């Protein structure tokens, strides 16, 4: 991250971390339901603020933001969403995955909601359709969940002799079932065997890597899950320590020293979330705002990590990468 962007993200994080005391009744209030912490979400908050500013709203000038943060304790999201709804916010923003959106839906009643997630909001029961959401919810969806199978294909291309791969999955995720089904289909087409390793807490991460190494897996493929994405630095450290080739959804993983990532561009999705929040503040209805579909996916490869693992990245993978970290 460039120094200017880092400073901007820290300023936004510090502002959003502070409790929102008495709200000014003259300006609208956005209720922001965060699954993690302002620090872990800093770059996403910057993108959200940029989108909001595109519609003419700047926090502290003509809009106020009341935030609640779950600090990774996703079971607390419904109660936090209920707090925001009871605070009579103008619109609730629920970014960071299906768990956040579902918690907002349960608690918000008739309050307008803007979600941001990587899965299918129709399948999750959030909207009637992407083009005509209906009801009080709309938002942004990316391809992060849909491309889980592509991560397996990339890992197989990197280690073509391997026939067994480990899959890291969060069993509490609302989208894990569909992702595993897609991965099974991909494995069958490629003639591969999969072994699913579950983790829903940070203290279970190390066990995933030790198990993958012990079984001789050709690599570890992470399903799309916000809990994993927000902990990319920890996963990169464990992958290096245990010598396990791994691929996740988040660019933060290879940037922190991990091998590869493939997933949606979270900066785009959070910027669009800010734009939609601003449009609703201006009077538009969620039912009339089609769900935005961010189709850009990013493929990152860290050659230094590959070298440390004793792997040679084939030219076909290098030519497919959006960013190659030397």
Coordinates of N, CA and C in Angstrom, one line a residue, residues 98 102 105 117 119-127 174-175:
X98 N -22.2 -12.8 3.6 CA -23.6 -13.3 3.8 C -24.0 -13.2 5.2
X102 N -27.5 -11.2 6.3 CA -28.6 -11.9 6.9 C -28.9 -11.4 8.2
X105 N -30.9 -8.2 7.7 CA -32.2 -8.5 7.2 C -33.1 -8.8 8.4
X117 N -21.4 -8.6 -0.7 CA -21.1 -10.0 -0.4 C -20.5 -10.6 -1.7
X119 N -21.5 -13.9 -2.5 CA -22.4 -15.0 -2.9 C -23.6 -14.5 -3.8
X120 N -24.6 -15.3 -3.9 CA -25.8 -15.0 -4.7 C -26.9 -14.5 -3.7
X121 N -27.2 -13.3 -3.8 CA -28.2 -12.7 -2.9 C -29.6 -13.3 -3.1
X122 N -29.9 -13.8 -4.3 CA -31.2 -14.4 -4.6 C -31.3 -15.7 -3.9
X123 N -30.2 -16.6 -4.0 CA -30.2 -17.9 -3.3 C -30.3 -17.7 -1.8
X124 N -29.7 -16.6 -1.3 CA -29.7 -16.4 0.1 C -31.0 -15.8 0.6
X125 N -31.9 -15.5 -0.3 CA -33.2 -14.9 0.1 C -33.2 -13.5 0.4
X126 N -32.2 -12.7 0.0 CA -32.1 -11.3 0.3 C -32.9 -10.4 -0.7
X127 N -33.0 -10.8 -1.9 CA -33.7 -10.1 -3.0 C -34.5 -11.0 -3.9
X174 N -22.8 -19.4 5.3 CA -24.0 -19.7 4.5 C -23.8 -20.2 3.1
X175 N -22.6 -19.9 2.5 CA -22.3 -20.3 1.2 C -21.4 -21.5 1.0

